[in-house]
Structures are given as structure tokens and as C-alpha cells.
XYZ file of C-alpha atoms in Angstrom:
435
model
C 43.990 -39.747 69.577
C 42.184 -41.141 72.493
C 44.482 -39.555 75.066
C 44.185 -36.144 73.446
C 40.318 -36.612 73.277
C 40.302 -37.569 76.990
C 42.439 -34.610 77.885
C 40.299 -32.129 75.904
C 37.026 -33.637 77.340
C 38.416 -33.351 80.861
C 39.338 -29.701 80.494
C 35.941 -28.809 78.914
C 33.972 -30.681 81.641
C 36.069 -29.293 84.376
C 35.615 -25.782 83.205
C 31.954 -26.361 82.535
C 31.502 -28.027 85.806
C 33.173 -25.323 87.685
C 31.021 -22.475 86.100
C 27.893 -24.505 86.729
C 28.971 -25.041 90.445
C 29.411 -21.310 90.817
C 26.152 -20.544 89.198
C 23.921 -23.044 91.301
C 25.983 -22.471 94.495
C 25.172 -18.695 94.245
C 21.618 -19.449 93.415
C 21.142 -21.622 96.471
C 22.959 -19.038 98.771
C 20.805 -16.187 97.294
C 17.502 -18.229 97.931
C 18.918 -18.932 101.695
C 19.464 -15.162 102.129
C 16.126 -14.241 100.654
C 14.417 -16.427 103.164
C 16.581 -14.623 106.015
C 15.822 -11.159 104.558
C 12.033 -12.013 104.588
C 12.421 -12.746 108.153
C 14.360 -9.586 108.825
C 11.639 -7.524 107.133
C 8.909 -9.137 109.058
C 10.850 -8.318 112.294
C 11.033 -4.598 111.198
C 7.472 -4.454 110.168
C 6.233 -5.911 113.507
C 8.550 -3.757 115.651
C 7.280 -0.849 117.915
C 8.415 1.281 120.867
C 6.786 0.430 124.151
C 5.972 2.637 127.084
C 9.401 1.766 128.535
C 11.101 2.926 125.410
C 12.062 -0.589 124.612
C 11.418 -2.430 121.370
C 8.647 -4.968 121.380
C 6.930 -6.965 118.531
C 3.351 -6.378 118.062
C 2.936 -9.892 116.542
C 4.942 -13.019 116.940
C 7.264 -14.265 114.173
C 5.784 -17.340 112.756
C 8.851 -19.695 112.658
C 8.760 -22.140 115.800
C 12.406 -22.422 115.743
C 12.958 -19.034 117.239
C 11.301 -20.475 120.453
C 13.573 -23.488 120.600
C 17.036 -23.083 122.314
C 19.931 -23.502 120.046
C 17.551 -24.496 117.069
C 19.894 -22.814 114.431
C 17.630 -19.807 113.718
C 18.069 -16.606 115.782
C 17.254 -12.961 115.905
C 18.297 -10.028 118.020
C 17.513 -6.278 118.275
C 19.858 -3.960 119.952
C 20.466 -0.257 120.562
C 22.755 2.019 122.341
C 21.714 2.431 126.063
C 19.082 -0.398 125.899
C 19.148 -4.060 126.714
C 19.349 -6.371 123.771
C 15.983 -7.873 122.694
C 16.743 -11.554 121.666
C 14.829 -14.598 120.546
C 14.492 -17.491 122.979
C 16.435 -19.873 120.654
C 19.544 -17.821 121.622
C 19.104 -18.835 125.253
C 22.288 -17.618 126.975
C 24.219 -16.528 124.050
C 24.192 -13.159 122.049
C 24.786 -12.175 118.361
C 28.039 -10.229 117.917
C 27.732 -7.011 116.049
C 29.725 -6.398 113.056
C 31.727 -3.127 113.685
C 32.395 -2.457 110.076
C 28.711 -2.174 109.090
C 26.869 1.202 109.439
C 23.856 1.939 107.355
C 20.156 1.280 106.660
C 20.807 -1.287 103.785
C 21.080 -4.984 104.631
C 24.475 -6.480 105.331
C 25.252 -10.144 104.945
C 28.199 -11.825 106.372
C 29.291 -15.306 107.636
C 30.165 -15.633 111.182
C 32.013 -18.267 113.355
C 31.188 -16.759 116.696
C 29.356 -19.928 117.951
C 31.669 -22.886 118.571
C 30.941 -25.727 116.209
C 28.043 -23.646 114.453
C 28.833 -21.423 111.451
C 26.288 -18.762 110.950
C 24.816 -16.777 108.115
C 23.924 -13.290 109.507
C 21.968 -10.448 108.031
C 21.636 -7.128 109.806
C 20.347 -3.547 109.137
C 20.147 -0.314 111.085
C 16.637 1.001 111.662
C 15.111 4.236 113.082
C 11.802 3.423 114.570
C 8.946 6.025 115.056
C 8.877 7.666 118.505
C 12.470 6.583 119.265
C 15.800 8.625 118.830
C 17.736 5.315 119.071
C 19.364 3.759 115.998
C 18.212 0.140 116.334
C 20.076 -2.834 114.834
C 18.057 -5.714 113.658
C 19.875 -9.093 113.277
C 18.739 -12.425 112.082
C 21.019 -15.431 111.859
C 20.723 -18.983 110.697
C 23.036 -21.890 110.895
C 25.015 -22.495 107.581
C 24.626 -26.295 108.013
C 21.565 -26.566 105.895
C 23.119 -24.184 103.146
C 26.381 -26.133 103.167
C 24.602 -29.448 103.025
C 22.709 -28.343 99.896
C 25.753 -27.207 98.276
C 27.439 -30.378 99.077
C 24.833 -32.394 97.573
C 24.886 -30.273 94.435
C 28.616 -30.635 94.064
C 28.488 -34.322 94.731
C 25.720 -34.631 91.983
C 27.802 -32.550 89.522
C 31.058 -34.418 90.113
C 29.321 -37.723 89.668
C 27.255 -36.564 86.605
C 30.222 -35.041 84.892
C 32.403 -37.911 85.778
C 29.906 -40.329 84.184
C 29.485 -38.000 81.195
C 33.281 -37.810 80.776
C 33.688 -41.502 81.015
C 30.861 -41.984 78.427
C 32.488 -39.405 76.032
C 36.030 -40.947 76.250
C 34.672 -44.342 75.673
C 32.757 -43.003 72.759
C 35.778 -41.162 71.320
C 37.779 -44.509 71.849
C 35.155 -46.419 70.037
C 35.167 -43.886 67.290
C 38.768 -43.793 66.851
C 39.182 -47.658 66.914
C 36.077 -47.955 64.328
C 37.534 -45.220 62.274
C 41.037 -46.497 62.024
C 40.003 -50.114 61.720
C 40.266 -50.202 57.923
C 44.022 -49.528 58.160
C 44.276 -52.924 59.921
C 42.665 -54.396 56.885
C 45.026 -52.511 54.569
C 48.122 -53.661 56.686
C 46.962 -57.259 56.314
C 46.482 -56.674 52.470
C 49.991 -55.369 52.238
C 51.347 -58.260 54.125
C 49.663 -60.550 51.568
C 51.175 -58.576 48.814
C 54.679 -58.724 50.402
C 54.367 -62.548 50.950
C 53.276 -63.146 47.307
C 49.771 -64.232 48.228
C 48.411 -61.386 46.194
C 49.567 -58.970 43.448
C 47.322 -56.216 44.295
C 45.230 -54.871 47.220
C 41.659 -56.018 46.483
C 40.083 -55.541 49.890
C 37.108 -53.459 49.940
C 37.654 -50.407 51.997
C 35.802 -47.092 52.791
C 36.000 -44.237 50.512
C 38.281 -42.316 52.771
C 41.027 -45.038 52.322
C 40.299 -45.786 48.725
C 42.544 -43.080 47.181
C 45.378 -44.551 49.457
C 44.624 -48.018 48.176
C 44.594 -46.658 44.560
C 48.094 -44.968 45.066
C 49.604 -48.133 46.602
C 48.164 -50.149 43.737
C 49.777 -47.684 41.311
C 53.123 -47.843 43.186
C 52.981 -51.583 42.880
C 52.191 -51.551 39.282
C 55.204 -49.036 38.725
C 57.480 -51.191 40.803
C 56.433 -54.276 38.654
C 56.871 -52.207 35.507
C 60.538 -51.139 36.547
C 61.377 -54.752 37.559
C 60.141 -56.170 34.211
C 62.152 -53.308 32.406
C 65.188 -54.242 34.301
C 64.570 -57.978 33.566
C 64.127 -57.290 29.937
C 67.177 -54.912 29.747
C 69.374 -57.652 31.406
C 67.998 -60.141 28.930
C 68.530 -57.969 25.965
C 72.045 -57.097 27.072
C 72.795 -60.836 27.688
C 71.519 -61.586 24.055
C 73.447 -58.759 22.495
C 76.675 -59.799 24.095
C 76.136 -63.485 23.697
C 77.049 -63.491 19.801
C 80.181 -61.313 20.024
C 81.440 -63.692 22.945
C 80.681 -66.833 20.952
C 82.734 -65.261 17.939
C 85.607 -64.554 20.233
C 85.579 -67.938 21.842
C 85.402 -69.762 18.515
C 88.234 -67.778 17.007
C 90.269 -68.280 20.127
C 89.741 -72.061 20.185
C 90.603 -72.326 16.396
C 93.714 -70.336 17.091
C 92.981 -67.744 14.308
C 95.904 -65.607 13.540
C 93.456 -62.731 13.041
C 92.158 -63.183 16.709
C 93.341 -59.693 17.710
C 91.367 -57.961 14.935
C 88.434 -60.165 15.817
C 88.531 -59.265 19.440
C 88.802 -55.460 18.765
C 85.838 -55.541 16.270
C 83.593 -57.768 18.722
C 84.599 -55.827 21.715
C 83.652 -52.525 19.889
C 80.209 -53.987 19.215
C 79.852 -55.024 22.844
C 80.800 -51.685 23.941
C 78.083 -50.058 21.688
C 75.390 -52.487 23.324
C 76.671 -51.672 26.924
C 76.529 -48.090 26.208
C 72.889 -48.348 24.782
C 71.639 -50.259 27.698
C 73.316 -47.987 30.231
C 71.860 -44.953 28.680
C 68.380 -46.476 28.809
C 68.835 -47.729 32.405
C 69.878 -44.290 33.464
C 66.738 -42.709 31.879
C 64.502 -45.406 33.445
C 66.083 -44.434 36.851
C 65.575 -40.736 36.330
C 61.907 -41.198 35.211
C 60.984 -41.865 38.694
C 61.641 -38.397 39.743
C 58.258 -36.843 39.575
C 59.930 -33.243 39.909
C 61.842 -33.766 36.590
C 61.735 -30.490 34.497
C 63.921 -29.203 31.765
C 63.653 -25.923 29.943
C 63.693 -26.667 26.203
C 65.280 -23.327 24.976
C 68.660 -23.336 26.948
C 69.117 -27.141 26.199
C 68.530 -26.238 22.376
C 71.008 -23.211 22.483
C 73.654 -25.484 24.138
C 73.193 -28.261 21.647
C 73.287 -25.599 18.850
C 76.651 -24.220 20.010
C 78.142 -27.746 20.211
C 77.070 -28.933 16.906
C 77.985 -25.830 14.914
C 81.378 -26.243 16.318
C 81.647 -29.723 14.933
C 79.872 -28.752 11.749
C 80.995 -25.192 10.970
C 79.276 -25.206 7.580
C 75.805 -25.859 9.088
C 73.146 -23.089 10.071
C 70.891 -24.063 12.748
C 67.610 -21.792 13.248
C 65.595 -22.257 16.297
C 61.894 -20.804 16.562
C 58.857 -21.345 18.626
C 57.941 -21.177 22.475
C 61.024 -19.969 24.352
C 59.475 -20.672 27.893
C 58.491 -24.283 27.168
C 59.320 -26.730 29.802
C 59.179 -30.589 29.490
C 58.522 -33.141 32.107
C 62.057 -34.743 31.561
C 65.436 -34.506 32.964
C 67.811 -32.169 31.350
C 70.493 -34.827 30.741
C 68.065 -36.871 28.775
C 66.842 -33.903 26.915
C 70.317 -33.012 26.031
C 70.849 -36.485 24.648
C 67.741 -36.427 22.716
C 68.496 -33.045 20.890
C 72.202 -33.795 20.542
C 71.453 -37.080 18.721
C 68.765 -35.586 16.532
C 70.391 -32.238 15.775
C 73.729 -33.910 15.056
C 72.164 -36.286 12.710
C 70.346 -33.440 10.737
C 73.637 -31.587 10.416
C 75.628 -34.702 9.443
C 73.242 -35.951 6.767
C 72.019 -32.459 5.597
C 73.247 -29.889 3.207
C 73.894 -27.181 5.866
C 70.331 -26.004 6.877
C 68.707 -27.288 10.011
C 65.440 -25.887 11.466
C 64.110 -26.524 14.996
C 60.498 -25.502 16.006
C 59.258 -25.657 19.501
C 55.372 -25.988 19.711
C 53.004 -26.425 22.716
C 50.311 -28.843 22.050
C 47.627 -30.078 24.639
C 49.988 -30.982 27.431
C 52.862 -31.883 25.332
C 55.970 -30.048 24.031
C 56.440 -30.860 20.337
C 59.888 -30.541 18.912
C 60.221 -30.402 15.112
C 63.568 -30.884 13.628
C 64.214 -30.454 9.831
C 66.965 -30.640 7.526
C 67.694 -30.187 3.770
C 69.322 -33.535 3.374
C 68.004 -36.205 0.909
C 65.411 -37.400 3.303
C 64.558 -41.106 3.984
C 61.976 -43.182 2.001
C 58.765 -43.808 4.138
C 59.253 -47.647 3.926
C 62.804 -47.250 5.396
C 62.026 -45.002 8.432
C 61.123 -47.593 10.949
C 64.100 -49.614 10.351
C 66.254 -46.700 11.438
C 65.093 -47.208 15.218
C 66.615 -50.751 15.148
C 69.918 -51.145 16.879
C 72.778 -50.781 14.652
C 70.700 -49.876 11.617
C 72.297 -47.344 9.264
C 71.107 -46.247 5.693
C 74.282 -44.378 4.987
C 77.461 -46.166 5.998
C 79.773 -43.422 4.681
C 79.332 -41.438 7.626
C 80.825 -42.290 10.966
C 78.673 -43.833 13.655
C 77.328 -46.802 15.502
C 73.832 -46.949 14.462
C 72.591 -46.779 18.112
C 71.803 -43.060 18.283
C 68.225 -43.156 16.995
C 67.449 -46.300 18.997
C 68.620 -44.856 22.242
C 66.619 -41.669 21.297
C 63.395 -43.664 20.846
C 63.906 -45.736 24.064
C 64.552 -42.620 26.119
C 61.491 -40.830 24.708
C 59.262 -43.763 25.306
C 60.358 -44.077 28.921
C 58.952 -40.583 29.359
C 55.711 -41.499 27.651
C 56.636 -39.512 24.610
C 56.601 -40.290 20.933
C 58.916 -39.839 17.984
C 57.940 -39.900 14.307
C 59.966 -39.628 11.022
C 58.287 -37.452 8.209
C 59.146 -35.451 5.034
C 59.950 -31.750 5.654
C 57.828 -29.734 3.392
C 59.794 -26.457 3.860
C 63.410 -27.836 3.434
C 62.671 -31.069 1.512
C 64.695 -33.341 3.841
C 63.686 -35.335 6.808
C 61.397 -33.966 9.553
C 61.764 -35.575 13.060
C 58.578 -34.905 15.159
C 59.201 -35.529 18.948
C 56.510 -35.085 21.575
C 57.420 -34.869 25.172
C 54.964 -34.249 28.132
C 54.967 -30.735 29.358
C 55.896 -29.991 32.872
C 53.057 -28.810 35.255
């Protein structure tokens, strides 16, 4: 940032300094030329033709330097067929006439005709009364004074702009350093969090950095939540496997003749527990994807086709918002709908009705069946692992527990109610709508 600021400041100051140098140098030069033109006009005004047909001045020019040899200020009047009329300051020298200039307007040019002395020369062609000759009036001055003024001007500009540029670069450096200083505090706060000295970033920082701090704190909270969920899942799995393993160890130690049957039974229980926790772990991992989106209608139709193939006597009707999109992964949505619709088909009498409703940032799925329903006091029990009210149907009792866990992972809810239309069970699922 400081380097870019210094480069930009340098470019602007160079451009501005160059333009200002041109303007001021031209102004000094014009003022110098104006003084010489004034002298040239005074020469022409005081010139007249004498009895000998030569030019003479009826009054002397006021500048004393015209009388001092090699003073740096000179004049000369010349005409064809006449001796040049020169100032005493020229002494034994003469002004060269520019061959490319003809006319009565003032011509200005630089000349190097005198060794070691650069000149600024103004000349003009004039017709004097009483003379047929075209007279050329010339006035010249040494450029030393003009060049000295321009040199002083440029030195002043360079020093002033260099000082200004240095001050601006220092100011930009201080501004960048001060402006980015809070990030150093943020880095130290993050180091404290990483070292375990602090759980959150509590440093007081400017408003410009506050949103970043809030996002970092939210990220830390999210990471802690995921770590806690992982620890809880590992503990639950260990607890769920502990009892079957204990039974198998006891039976093996006692050399029970039914050991094979016991191992198969307990291994089946352990597999159910492992499947449950793996499904939940996958859902937790997919939840971190902020771009998770799943269209409700295609998922419903896919589940409908699968369930009707397994239960050909069941009719599934789907209605509601066909363009609803939930903030959930498609695989998890298929698992939720598959479990709930299959249960409705399995325990109902042949009718299943699914309704999709938008409701204040959520997508609500209402799944109804015409089965016997579930008493209100027994509905919460169904969400426990392995809980089954009807043991005559095949199953493991983990379906609704997995569904509830996956829904809660996505900040959704599930409730069991009584269906007013079909008379059986109504499952009301609310999932966050996708943006």
C-alpha cells in the first residue's frame, strides 16, 4: 500500500511540477521579452532620418548598460546601403541578422553568435518617414539573467515538490500503519485462542474490523459445536456398543452353547447403532456446506416411485408448492422423506397424502396416512432409538430417531399429530428454506 501510494504521489507531483514549471518559465520569458520589446518600441519612437540620410535618435535611451561595453544589453539599426548604427555596449561586435525573418512584426529568437554569451534577440523591419530604406531595428540581451531566474524557479519547485512528496508518503505510511494496526491486535487475539489462553476474541477493535471479529467468533463457536457433537457421538456409540460387547464376552467366557446365536443377535444390534451414528455423522459433515440446496418435488417423486414399487397397494398423493427448495443436502432430504413415507405406507391402510407448504422462511412437509394413528402419550417415545410400537412389522426402530437427528442438524423440527382428513398419523416436518 505504501509503495503504491508513493508511486502514485510521485507520478502526480512530477506531472504537476512539470506543468507548473512550463507555466512559470513561460511567464518569466514573456516578461523578459516584454522588457526588450519596450526598448525596441522606444528605439523606433525616437528614431529619425538625419541630413545625411542616416538614422539617428532624437533622445537617448534610458538604460545605462547601452553605454557600457559588453554589458549584456545591445541594440543595432541597419539598412541596405548604410553603415549599421550600433550601441556603444557592442563595442567591436555586431548583431547578426536573421535571414529567415522579413516583416514589420516583432521577431524573437535565441542566438549563440557571441562566444560564451547566449542572447535573446528581438528585431523588426520599419519604414521611417523621409527614407525609402527598410530599416531593421534589433535589441538583444544576455540570457544569463533569464536562465538564472528559470534555474532558481526550478530548484525551488524541485525542493518544494520533493518535500511535499516526502511529507505525503510519510503521511500515507502513517495512515496505512495506523489503519492496519488493529489487525495486529486481531492476530494476537487469534494466537491466544489457538494457545488456549482465550476461548473467544474479546479485544476491543474498530467498527471496520468488528464484522470480521464476529464472523471469527461464530466460526469458533461452530467449530466447538462440531467438536462437541463429535465427542457426544463417539460417547453414545461407545455406550451403545458396550452392552452388546459385554453380553458377547460373558457368553464366550461361560462357553454357552448358544454363543453363535447370541453373537449374531448382538452383532445385528451393534450394526444398527453403527448405521445410526454414521448417518448422523454424515449429516453433520454435510451441514457445513452453506450452499446446500435440495428441490422438494423431485425428491418426493423419486421416493414415491420407490415406495409404490415396494407397497403396490398404496396410493401416494402429492400436492403443494412444486418449486419449493430447502436448505438441506439432497441425500439427507431423500433419507428423511424415504423413512417417513415408507412408515406411512407400511402402517397405513393404503392412502398416503403429502403436502408441501411455504411458511415464513421454512418449508413444511405434511405426511398423512390412514392408519390407526398413535396415541398422544406414545408419540415422543417413537423418537427413542430402537423404540417400536408395532413389532409385527419388520424394522429396527432406528428410522425415526435418525430422521429426527438429521432434521435437528439442519435446525428443523418434526412433530407427530393426528390427521384430520385421513384419520391416521400426521408427521409435520419443517426445514429451512434455501435463499
